[in-house]
PDB file of C-alpha atoms and ligand atoms in Angstrom:
ATOM      1  CA  MET A  41      13.460 -12.596 -13.030  1.00 66.00           C
ATOM      2  CA  ASP A  42      10.314 -11.294 -14.764  1.00 87.00           C
ATOM      3  CA  GLY A  43       9.113  -8.734 -12.227  1.00 97.00           C
ATOM      4  CA  PRO A  44       9.876  -5.038 -12.580  1.00 98.00           C
ATOM      5  CA  ILE A  45      12.347  -2.982 -10.573  1.00 98.00           C
ATOM      6  CA  GLY A  46      10.246  -1.176  -7.944  1.00 98.00           C
ATOM      7  CA  MET A  47      11.480   2.307  -7.053  1.00 98.00           C
ATOM      8  CA  PHE A  48      10.072   5.109  -4.936  1.00 98.00           C
ATOM      9  CA  ASP A  49      10.723   8.619  -3.650  1.00 98.00           C
ATOM     10  CA  SER A  50       8.672  11.401  -2.079  1.00 98.00           C
ATOM     11  CA  GLY A  51       8.263  12.974  -5.514  1.00 97.00           C
ATOM     12  CA  PHE A  52      10.401  13.844  -8.539  1.00 97.00           C
ATOM     13  CA  GLY A  53      13.844  13.423  -6.941  1.00 97.00           C
ATOM     14  CA  GLY A  54      14.102   9.669  -7.436  1.00 98.00           C
ATOM     15  CA  LEU A  55      13.772  10.270 -11.179  1.00 98.00           C
ATOM     16  CA  THR A  56      17.521  11.022 -11.097  1.00 97.00           C
ATOM     17  CA  VAL A  57      18.033   7.403 -10.003  1.00 98.00           C
ATOM     18  CA  ALA A  58      15.376   6.135 -12.441  1.00 98.00           C
ATOM     19  CA  ARG A  59      17.226   7.867 -15.313  1.00 98.00           C
ATOM     20  CA  ALA A  60      20.482   6.139 -14.388  1.00 98.00           C
ATOM     21  CA  ALA A  61      18.735   2.754 -13.977  1.00 98.00           C
ATOM     22  CA  ILE A  62      16.938   3.039 -17.350  1.00 98.00           C
ATOM     23  CA  ASP A  63      20.203   3.950 -19.096  1.00 97.00           C
ATOM     24  CA  LEU A  64      22.210   1.159 -17.474  1.00 97.00           C
ATOM     25  CA  LEU A  65      19.495  -1.523 -17.594  1.00 97.00           C
ATOM     26  CA  PRO A  66      17.360  -0.711 -20.650  1.00 97.00           C
ATOM     27  CA  ALA A  67      15.830  -4.188 -20.835  1.00 97.00           C
ATOM     28  CA  GLU A  68      14.405  -4.064 -17.307  1.00 98.00           C
ATOM     29  CA  ASP A  69      10.804  -3.168 -16.509  1.00 98.00           C
ATOM     30  CA  LEU A  70      10.412  -0.390 -13.943  1.00 98.00           C
ATOM     31  CA  VAL A  71       7.617   0.857 -11.702  1.00 98.00           C
ATOM     32  CA  TYR A  72       8.345   4.241 -10.092  1.00 98.00           C
ATOM     33  CA  ILE A  73       6.135   5.713  -7.384  1.00 98.00           C
ATOM     34  CA  GLY A  74       6.454   9.428  -6.600  1.00 98.00           C
ATOM     35  CA  ASP A  75       4.654  10.070  -3.316  1.00 98.00           C
ATOM     36  CA  THR A  76       3.817  13.658  -4.304  1.00 97.00           C
ATOM     37  CA  GLY A  77       0.565  13.498  -2.324  1.00 97.00           C
ATOM     38  CA  ARG A  78       2.621  13.317   0.903  1.00 98.00           C
ATOM     39  CA  TYR A  79       5.858  15.095  -0.041  1.00 95.00           C
ATOM     40  CA  PRO A  80       8.061  16.562   1.390  1.00 97.00           C
ATOM     41  CA  TYR A  81       9.563  13.812   3.527  1.00 98.00           C
ATOM     42  CA  GLY A  82      12.593  15.805   4.697  1.00 97.00           C
ATOM     43  CA  SER A  83      10.751  17.977   7.202  1.00 97.00           C
ATOM     44  CA  LYS A  84       8.548  15.200   8.624  1.00 98.00           C
ATOM     45  CA  PRO A  85       9.303  13.017  11.667  1.00 98.00           C
ATOM     46  CA  LEU A  86      11.365   9.995  10.624  1.00 97.00           C
ATOM     47  CA  GLY A  87       8.671   7.692  12.105  1.00 98.00           C
ATOM     48  CA  ASP A  88       6.104   9.051   9.636  1.00 98.00           C
ATOM     49  CA  VAL A  89       8.542   8.678   6.729  1.00 98.00           C
ATOM     50  CA  ARG A  90       9.269   5.095   7.825  1.00 98.00           C
ATOM     51  CA  GLY A  91       5.528   4.359   7.635  1.00 98.00           C
ATOM     52  CA  PHE A  92       5.262   5.840   4.117  1.00 98.00           C
ATOM     53  CA  ALA A  93       8.321   3.888   2.961  1.00 98.00           C
ATOM     54  CA  ARG A  94       6.916   0.598   4.276  1.00 98.00           C
ATOM     55  CA  GLU A  95       3.559   1.221   2.621  1.00 98.00           C
ATOM     56  CA  LEU A  96       5.089   2.065  -0.777  1.00 98.00           C
ATOM     57  CA  ALA A  97       7.636  -0.754  -0.748  1.00 98.00           C
ATOM     58  CA  HIS A  98       5.045  -3.377   0.226  1.00 98.00           C
ATOM     59  CA  SER A  99       2.720  -2.044  -2.490  1.00 98.00           C
ATOM     60  CA  LEU A 100       5.507  -2.299  -5.097  1.00 98.00           C
ATOM     61  CA  VAL A 101       5.985  -5.960  -4.185  1.00 98.00           C
ATOM     62  CA  ASP A 102       2.341  -6.945  -3.615  1.00 98.00           C
ATOM     63  CA  ASP A 103       0.511  -4.818  -6.219  1.00 98.00           C
ATOM     64  CA  TYR A 104       3.156  -4.537  -8.960  1.00 98.00           C
ATOM     65  CA  GLY A 105       5.198  -7.726  -8.447  1.00 98.00           C
ATOM     66  CA  ALA A 106       8.538  -5.952  -7.946  1.00 98.00           C
ATOM     67  CA  LYS A 107      11.550  -8.323  -7.842  1.00 98.00           C
ATOM     68  CA  VAL A 108      13.776  -5.721  -6.158  1.00 98.00           C
ATOM     69  CA  ILE A 109      13.147  -2.419  -4.358  1.00 98.00           C
ATOM     70  CA  VAL A 110      15.248   0.699  -4.893  1.00 98.00           C
ATOM     71  CA  VAL A 111      14.695   3.278  -2.159  1.00 98.00           C
ATOM     72  CA  ALA A 112      15.471   6.308  -4.358  1.00 98.00           C
ATOM     73  CA  CYS A 113      15.214   8.668  -1.404  1.00 98.00           C
ATOM     74  CA  ASN A 114      17.844   9.424   1.214  1.00 98.00           C
ATOM     75  CA  THR A 115      15.311  10.458   3.855  1.00 98.00           C
ATOM     76  CA  ALA A 116      13.351   7.201   3.478  1.00 98.00           C
ATOM     77  CA  THR A 117      16.629   5.250   3.529  1.00 98.00           C
ATOM     78  CA  ALA A 118      17.682   6.987   6.756  1.00 98.00           C
ATOM     79  CA  ALA A 119      14.250   6.394   8.271  1.00 98.00           C
ATOM     80  CA  GLY A 120      13.387   2.877   7.233  1.00 95.00           C
ATOM     81  CA  LEU A 121      16.046   0.866   5.410  1.00 97.00           C
ATOM     82  CA  ASP A 122      16.550  -1.670   8.197  1.00 96.00           C
ATOM     83  CA  ASP A 123      12.804  -2.321   8.517  1.00 97.00           C
ATOM     84  CA  LEU A 124      12.414  -2.743   4.763  1.00 98.00           C
ATOM     85  CA  ARG A 125      15.322  -5.191   4.574  1.00 98.00           C
ATOM     86  CA  ALA A 126      13.870  -7.195   7.466  1.00 98.00           C
ATOM     87  CA  GLU A 127      10.300  -7.261   6.157  1.00 97.00           C
ATOM     88  CA  LEU A 128      10.427  -7.551   2.385  1.00 97.00           C
ATOM     89  CA  GLY A 129      11.085 -10.856   0.705  1.00 94.00           C
ATOM     90  CA  VAL A 130      13.072  -9.144  -2.097  1.00 98.00           C
ATOM     91  CA  PRO A 131      16.453  -7.367  -2.132  1.00 98.00           C
ATOM     92  CA  VAL A 132      16.421  -3.687  -1.142  1.00 98.00           C
ATOM     93  CA  ILE A 133      18.904  -1.198  -2.658  1.00 98.00           C
ATOM     94  CA  ASP A 134      19.485   2.170  -1.012  1.00 98.00           C
ATOM     95  CA  VAL A 135      21.101   5.425  -2.144  1.00 98.00           C
ATOM     96  CA  ILE A 136      23.243   6.259   0.896  1.00 98.00           C
ATOM     97  CA  ARG A 137      25.880   3.512   0.770  1.00 97.00           C
ATOM     98  CA  PRO A 138      26.506   3.850  -3.010  1.00 97.00           C
ATOM     99  CA  GLY A 139      26.721   7.654  -2.665  1.00 97.00           C
ATOM    100  CA  VAL A 140      29.229   7.412   0.167  1.00 98.00           C
ATOM    101  CA  SER A 141      31.358   4.948  -1.734  1.00 96.00           C
ATOM    102  CA  ALA A 142      31.515   7.376  -4.708  1.00 97.00           C
ATOM    103  CA  LEU A 143      32.307  10.288  -2.372  1.00 98.00           C
ATOM    104  CA  VAL A 144      35.272   8.673  -0.618  1.00 98.00           C
ATOM    105  CA  GLN A 145      36.687   7.601  -3.996  1.00 97.00           C
ATOM    106  CA  THR A 146      36.366  11.137  -5.374  1.00 98.00           C
ATOM    107  CA  THR A 147      38.116  13.181  -2.687  1.00 98.00           C
ATOM    108  CA  THR A 148      41.840  13.760  -2.823  1.00 98.00           C
ATOM    109  CA  THR A 149      42.159  16.163   0.132  1.00 98.00           C
ATOM    110  CA  GLY A 150      39.988  14.082   2.495  1.00 98.00           C
ATOM    111  CA  ARG A 151      37.729  17.063   3.251  1.00 98.00           C
ATOM    112  CA  VAL A 152      34.232  16.155   2.055  1.00 98.00           C
ATOM    113  CA  GLY A 153      30.737  17.558   2.333  1.00 98.00           C
ATOM    114  CA  VAL A 154      27.242  16.098   2.309  1.00 98.00           C
ATOM    115  CA  ILE A 155      24.020  18.050   1.863  1.00 98.00           C
ATOM    116  CA  GLY A 156      20.572  16.596   2.413  1.00 98.00           C
ATOM    117  CA  THR A 157      17.172  17.162   3.970  1.00 98.00           C
ATOM    118  CA  VAL A 158      16.754  18.029   7.635  1.00 98.00           C
ATOM    119  CA  GLY A 159      15.563  14.455   8.275  1.00 98.00           C
ATOM    120  CA  THR A 160      18.560  12.842   6.578  1.00 98.00           C
ATOM    121  CA  VAL A 161      21.221  15.096   8.094  1.00 98.00           C
ATOM    122  CA  SER A 162      19.792  14.957  11.613  1.00 97.00           C
ATOM    123  CA  SER A 163      19.488  11.151  11.463  1.00 98.00           C
ATOM    124  CA  GLY A 164      23.286  10.831  11.360  1.00 98.00           C
ATOM    125  CA  ALA A 165      22.946   8.241   8.570  1.00 98.00           C
ATOM    126  CA  TYR A 166      25.798   9.748   6.548  1.00 98.00           C
ATOM    127  CA  VAL A 167      28.112  10.061   9.548  1.00 98.00           C
ATOM    128  CA  HIS A 168      27.603   6.339  10.213  1.00 98.00           C
ATOM    129  CA  ALA A 169      27.889   5.316   6.561  1.00 98.00           C
ATOM    130  CA  ILE A 170      31.148   7.239   6.129  1.00 98.00           C
ATOM    131  CA  ALA A 171      32.569   5.850   9.377  1.00 97.00           C
ATOM    132  CA  ALA A 172      31.708   2.340   8.137  1.00 97.00           C
ATOM    133  CA  THR A 173      33.956   2.795   5.082  1.00 97.00           C
ATOM    134  CA  GLY A 174      36.963   3.423   7.343  1.00 97.00           C
ATOM    135  CA  ALA A 175      38.127   6.163   4.942  1.00 97.00           C
ATOM    136  CA  PRO A 176      40.157   8.902   6.665  1.00 96.00           C
ATOM    137  CA  VAL A 177      37.896  11.820   5.720  1.00 98.00           C
ATOM    138  CA  ILE A 178      36.622  14.886   7.536  1.00 98.00           C
ATOM    139  CA  LEU A 179      32.912  15.367   6.897  1.00 98.00           C
ATOM    140  CA  THR A 180      30.964  18.627   6.976  1.00 98.00           C
ATOM    141  CA  SER A 181      27.187  18.284   6.553  1.00 98.00           C
ATOM    142  CA  ALA A 182      24.448  20.817   5.951  1.00 98.00           C
ATOM    143  CA  ALA A 183      20.687  20.506   5.684  1.00 98.00           C
ATOM    144  CA  CYS A 184      19.176  22.425   2.789  1.00 98.00           C
ATOM    145  CA  PRO A 185      15.487  23.047   3.548  1.00 98.00           C
ATOM    146  CA  GLY A 186      13.788  24.660   0.551  1.00 97.00           C
ATOM    147  CA  PHE A 187      15.817  22.963  -2.202  1.00 98.00           C
ATOM    148  CA  VAL A 188      13.298  20.128  -2.646  1.00 97.00           C
ATOM    149  CA  GLU A 189      10.387  22.577  -2.848  1.00 96.00           C
ATOM    150  CA  PHE A 190      12.097  24.426  -5.725  1.00 97.00           C
ATOM    151  CA  VAL A 191      12.511  21.178  -7.680  1.00 96.00           C
ATOM    152  CA  GLU A 192       8.918  20.100  -7.031  1.00 94.00           C
ATOM    153  CA  ARG A 193       7.805  23.451  -8.509  1.00 95.00           C
ATOM    154  CA  GLY A 194      10.025  22.904 -11.549  1.00 95.00           C
ATOM    155  CA  GLN A 195      12.209  25.903 -10.591  1.00 97.00           C
ATOM    156  CA  THR A 196      15.767  24.596 -10.939  1.00 95.00           C
ATOM    157  CA  VAL A 197      17.659  27.838 -11.752  1.00 96.00           C
ATOM    158  CA  GLY A 198      17.226  31.556 -11.075  1.00 97.00           C
ATOM    159  CA  ASP A 199      18.010  34.232  -8.513  1.00 97.00           C
ATOM    160  CA  GLU A 200      15.873  32.777  -5.731  1.00 98.00           C
ATOM    161  CA  VAL A 201      17.565  29.382  -5.986  1.00 98.00           C
ATOM    162  CA  THR A 202      21.004  31.018  -6.057  1.00 98.00           C
ATOM    163  CA  VAL A 203      20.337  33.213  -3.009  1.00 98.00           C
ATOM    164  CA  LEU A 204      19.132  30.239  -0.967  1.00 98.00           C
ATOM    165  CA  ALA A 205      22.044  28.077  -2.155  1.00 98.00           C
ATOM    166  CA  GLU A 206      24.594  30.743  -1.192  1.00 98.00           C
ATOM    167  CA  ARG A 207      23.180  30.902   2.328  1.00 98.00           C
ATOM    168  CA  LEU A 208      22.774  27.158   2.915  1.00 98.00           C
ATOM    169  CA  LEU A 209      26.073  26.119   1.348  1.00 98.00           C
ATOM    170  CA  ALA A 210      28.187  28.692   3.243  1.00 98.00           C
ATOM    171  CA  PRO A 211      29.321  26.203   5.956  1.00 98.00           C
ATOM    172  CA  ILE A 212      30.371  23.703   3.283  1.00 98.00           C
ATOM    173  CA  ARG A 213      32.311  26.369   1.390  1.00 98.00           C
ATOM    174  CA  ASP A 214      34.004  27.473   4.624  1.00 97.00           C
ATOM    175  CA  ALA A 215      35.093  23.866   5.254  1.00 98.00           C
ATOM    176  CA  ASP A 216      37.145  23.921   2.042  1.00 98.00           C
ATOM    177  CA  VAL A 217      35.889  20.540   0.772  1.00 98.00           C
ATOM    178  CA  ASP A 218      36.973  19.141  -2.602  1.00 98.00           C
ATOM    179  CA  ALA A 219      33.979  16.806  -3.043  1.00 98.00           C
ATOM    180  CA  LEU A 220      30.325  17.377  -2.198  1.00 98.00           C
ATOM    181  CA  LEU A 221      27.786  14.550  -2.139  1.00 98.00           C
ATOM    182  CA  LEU A 222      24.258  15.503  -3.130  1.00 98.00           C
ATOM    183  CA  GLY A 223      22.603  13.490  -0.357  1.00 98.00           C
ATOM    184  CA  CYS A 224      19.069  14.073  -1.568  1.00 98.00           C
ATOM    185  CA  THR A 225      17.921  12.663  -4.884  1.00 97.00           C
ATOM    186  CA  HIS A 226      16.223  15.958  -5.782  1.00 97.00           C
ATOM    187  CA  TYR A 227      19.480  17.920  -5.665  1.00 98.00           C
ATOM    188  CA  PRO A 228      21.058  16.803  -8.978  1.00 97.00           C
ATOM    189  CA  PHE A 229      18.315  18.866 -10.640  1.00 97.00           C
ATOM    190  CA  LEU A 230      19.897  21.915  -8.922  1.00 98.00           C
ATOM    191  CA  ALA A 231      23.457  20.907  -9.829  1.00 98.00           C
ATOM    192  CA  ARG A 232      24.041  23.929 -12.066  1.00 97.00           C
ATOM    193  CA  THR A 233      23.372  26.360  -9.211  1.00 98.00           C
ATOM    194  CA  ILE A 234      25.064  24.246  -6.523  1.00 98.00           C
ATOM    195  CA  GLY A 235      28.145  23.867  -8.756  1.00 98.00           C
ATOM    196  CA  ASP A 236      28.300  27.613  -9.460  1.00 98.00           C
ATOM    197  CA  VAL A 237      28.057  28.439  -5.748  1.00 98.00           C
ATOM    198  CA  MET A 238      30.669  25.862  -4.710  1.00 98.00           C
ATOM    199  CA  GLY A 239      33.116  26.831  -7.467  1.00 97.00           C
ATOM    200  CA  ASN A 240      35.427  24.919  -9.797  1.00 95.00           C
ATOM    201  CA  GLY A 241      37.532  23.210  -7.160  1.00 96.00           C
ATOM    202  CA  VAL A 242      34.638  21.123  -5.825  1.00 98.00           C
ATOM    203  CA  THR A 243      33.420  17.948  -7.525  1.00 98.00           C
ATOM    204  CA  LEU A 244      29.711  17.289  -7.112  1.00 98.00           C
ATOM    205  CA  VAL A 245      28.908  13.618  -6.465  1.00 97.00           C
ATOM    206  CA  SER A 246      25.440  12.200  -7.159  1.00 96.00           C
ATOM    207  CA  SER A 247      24.385   8.799  -5.877  1.00 94.00           C
ATOM    208  CA  ALA A 248      22.303   8.040  -8.976  1.00 97.00           C
ATOM    209  CA  ASP A 249      24.905   6.281 -11.155  1.00 94.00           C
ATOM    210  CA  GLU A 250      26.486   4.401  -8.263  1.00 94.00           C
ATOM    211  CA  THR A 251      23.035   3.210  -7.123  1.00 98.00           C
ATOM    212  CA  ALA A 252      22.294   1.942 -10.630  1.00 98.00           C
ATOM    213  CA  PHE A 253      25.619   0.028 -10.613  1.00 97.00           C
ATOM    214  CA  SER A 254      24.727  -1.457  -7.240  1.00 97.00           C
ATOM    215  CA  LEU A 255      21.307  -2.464  -8.586  1.00 98.00           C
ATOM    216  CA  LYS A 256      22.844  -4.156 -11.629  1.00 98.00           C
ATOM    217  CA  GLN A 257      25.367  -5.985  -9.473  1.00 98.00           C
ATOM    218  CA  THR A 258      22.671  -7.257  -7.078  1.00 98.00           C
ATOM    219  CA  LEU A 259      20.370  -8.421  -9.883  1.00 98.00           C
ATOM    220  CA  GLY A 260      23.302 -10.121 -11.605  1.00 97.00           C
ATOM    221  CA  ASP A 261      24.471 -11.861  -8.431  1.00 97.00           C
ATOM    222  CA  LEU A 262      20.958 -13.194  -7.785  1.00 97.00           C
ATOM    223  CA  GLY A 263      20.347 -14.284 -11.393  1.00 96.00           C
ATOM    224  CA  LEU A 264      17.525 -11.739 -11.703  1.00 97.00           C
ATOM    225  CA  LEU A 265      18.759  -9.767 -14.726  1.00 96.00           C
ATOM    226  CA  ARG A 266      16.580  -9.819 -17.822  1.00 95.00           C
ATOM    227  CA  ALA A 267      17.956 -10.896 -21.190  1.00 84.00           C
ATOM    228  CA  VAL A 268      19.079  -7.771 -23.035  1.00 83.00           C
ATOM    229  CA  ASP A 269      17.224  -8.245 -26.334  1.00 87.00           C
ATOM    230  CA  ARG A 270      14.149  -6.296 -25.283  1.00 92.00           C
ATOM    231  CA  ARG A 271      13.136  -2.777 -24.277  1.00 94.00           C
ATOM    232  CA  GLY A 272      11.778  -2.509 -20.753  1.00 96.00           C
ATOM    233  CA  HIS A 273       8.283  -1.321 -19.972  1.00 97.00           C
ATOM    234  CA  ARG A 274       8.174   1.632 -17.555  1.00 98.00           C
ATOM    235  CA  ARG A 275       5.289   2.748 -15.382  1.00 98.00           C
ATOM    236  CA  PHE A 276       5.204   6.020 -13.468  1.00 98.00           C
ATOM    237  CA  VAL A 277       2.783   6.270 -10.580  1.00 98.00           C
ATOM    238  CA  SER A 278       1.956   9.173  -8.262  1.00 98.00           C
ATOM    239  CA  SER A 279      -0.076   9.617  -5.092  1.00 98.00           C
ATOM    240  CA  GLY A 280      -0.712  13.271  -6.045  1.00 98.00           C
ATOM    241  CA  ASP A 281      -1.800  15.087  -9.211  1.00 98.00           C
ATOM    242  CA  ILE A 282      -0.975  12.661 -12.024  1.00 98.00           C
ATOM    243  CA  ASP A 283      -1.232  15.267 -14.809  1.00 98.00           C
ATOM    244  CA  LEU A 284       1.300  17.500 -13.074  1.00 96.00           C
ATOM    245  CA  PHE A 285       3.466  14.461 -12.434  1.00 98.00           C
ATOM    246  CA  ARG A 286       3.500  13.691 -16.160  1.00 98.00           C
ATOM    247  CA  GLU A 287       4.183  17.266 -17.275  1.00 97.00           C
ATOM    248  CA  LEU A 288       7.024  18.091 -14.900  1.00 97.00           C
ATOM    249  CA  GLY A 289       8.266  14.493 -14.744  1.00 97.00           C
ATOM    250  CA  CYS A 290       8.683  14.386 -18.532  1.00 97.00           C
ATOM    251  CA  GLN A 291      10.798  17.589 -18.407  1.00 96.00           C
ATOM    252  CA  LEU A 292      12.959  16.195 -15.612  1.00 96.00           C
ATOM    253  CA  LEU A 293      13.333  12.523 -16.651  1.00 97.00           C
ATOM    254  CA  GLY A 294      12.791  12.602 -20.394  1.00 96.00           C
ATOM    255  CA  PRO A 295      10.356  11.193 -22.947  1.00 95.00           C
ATOM    256  CA  GLU A 296       9.918   7.824 -21.199  1.00 95.00           C
ATOM    257  CA  LEU A 297       7.597   9.554 -18.738  1.00 97.00           C
ATOM    258  CA  ASP A 298       4.672  10.010 -21.112  1.00 95.00           C
ATOM    259  CA  ARG A 299       1.923   8.368 -19.032  1.00 97.00           C
ATOM    260  CA  THR A 300       1.127   8.429 -15.319  1.00 98.00           C
ATOM    261  CA  GLU A 301      -1.078   6.322 -13.101  1.00 98.00           C
ATOM    262  CA  SER A 302      -2.573   6.898  -9.660  1.00 98.00           C
ATOM    263  CA  TRP A 303      -1.354   5.335  -6.437  1.00 98.00           C
ATOM    264  CA  PRO A 304      -2.770   3.453  -4.664  1.00 97.00           C
ATOM    265  CA  PRO A 305      -3.831   1.290  -7.627  1.00 95.00           C
ATOM    266  CA  PRO A 306      -7.455   0.197  -7.934  1.00 90.00           C
ATOM    267  CA  ARG A 307      -7.876  -3.172  -6.169  1.00 76.00           C
TER     268      ARG A 307
HETATM  269  N1  DGL B  24      14.370  13.044  -2.445  1.00 69.08           N
HETATM  270  C1  DGL B  24      14.320  12.817  -1.047  1.00 69.08           C
HETATM  271  C2  DGL B  24      15.676  12.466  -0.492  1.00 69.08           C
HETATM  272  O1  DGL B  24      16.517  11.971  -1.195  1.00 69.08           O
HETATM  273  C3  DGL B  24      13.665  13.814  -0.123  1.00 69.08           C
HETATM  274  C4  DGL B  24      12.777  14.835  -0.576  1.00 69.08           C
HETATM  275  C5  DGL B  24      11.759  15.325   0.421  1.00 69.08           C
HETATM  276  O2  DGL B  24      12.090  16.079   1.355  1.00 69.08           O
HETATM  277  O3  DGL B  24      10.616  14.935   0.241  1.00 69.08           O
HETATM  278  O4  DGL B  24      15.923  12.645   0.688  1.00 69.08           O
END
């Protein structure tokens, strides 16, 4: 009950999930690792990403005492969720199933879209997750290489982002969807541009809030929720440049990200 929530992503993207978790569970402690030293995950072989995910998740449990792991990265979920669930002695929450459940509840026409990294889309993880819901929807997916790099540079709006978005989102627009799932945790930072390109008739769905609800439910079911009369302690850790992680991270997440530490931790 006393350990922190352990959360990781390749970089800044998982901060969208961290924001939702902090807001929903303000009493909980949190340790977030951004693997900026090895980002991006989306263009790497899934076997490599699986190795990174295992290393980070085991470190969150062994080095930081995490009581639960949130894989705040779709690519790492697609690559390694089953291994993590089999290996770790703590519950593991992912972003794909909660995102899909929000998507199928949002659509009214049954024509839905998912965008993600090359690794996530080519893994077929979303096709399987949507099929598992049994919802009668028609899915169109598109990989969006380049989106993550814009976010990691802190460039979330502007002509270059718009031009790339218009090109990559064309197949989704042509499919006439009414709901689009942002199947990469970096993409909510580009929501302004993605929303403008898709137009008013398309609802953008982020997995962040739904993942936080799933986290709260799991902790509650297992009797692992903290009493609410405290403010959680949050630690932000990066495998890359920790000064850059603090500067850009603070702009993206908010004032909670005022200190950063290096990963791996000194042993
Ligand atoms: N944020 C990660 C995801 O949700 C991927 C970013 C990357 O390519 O490193 O898939």
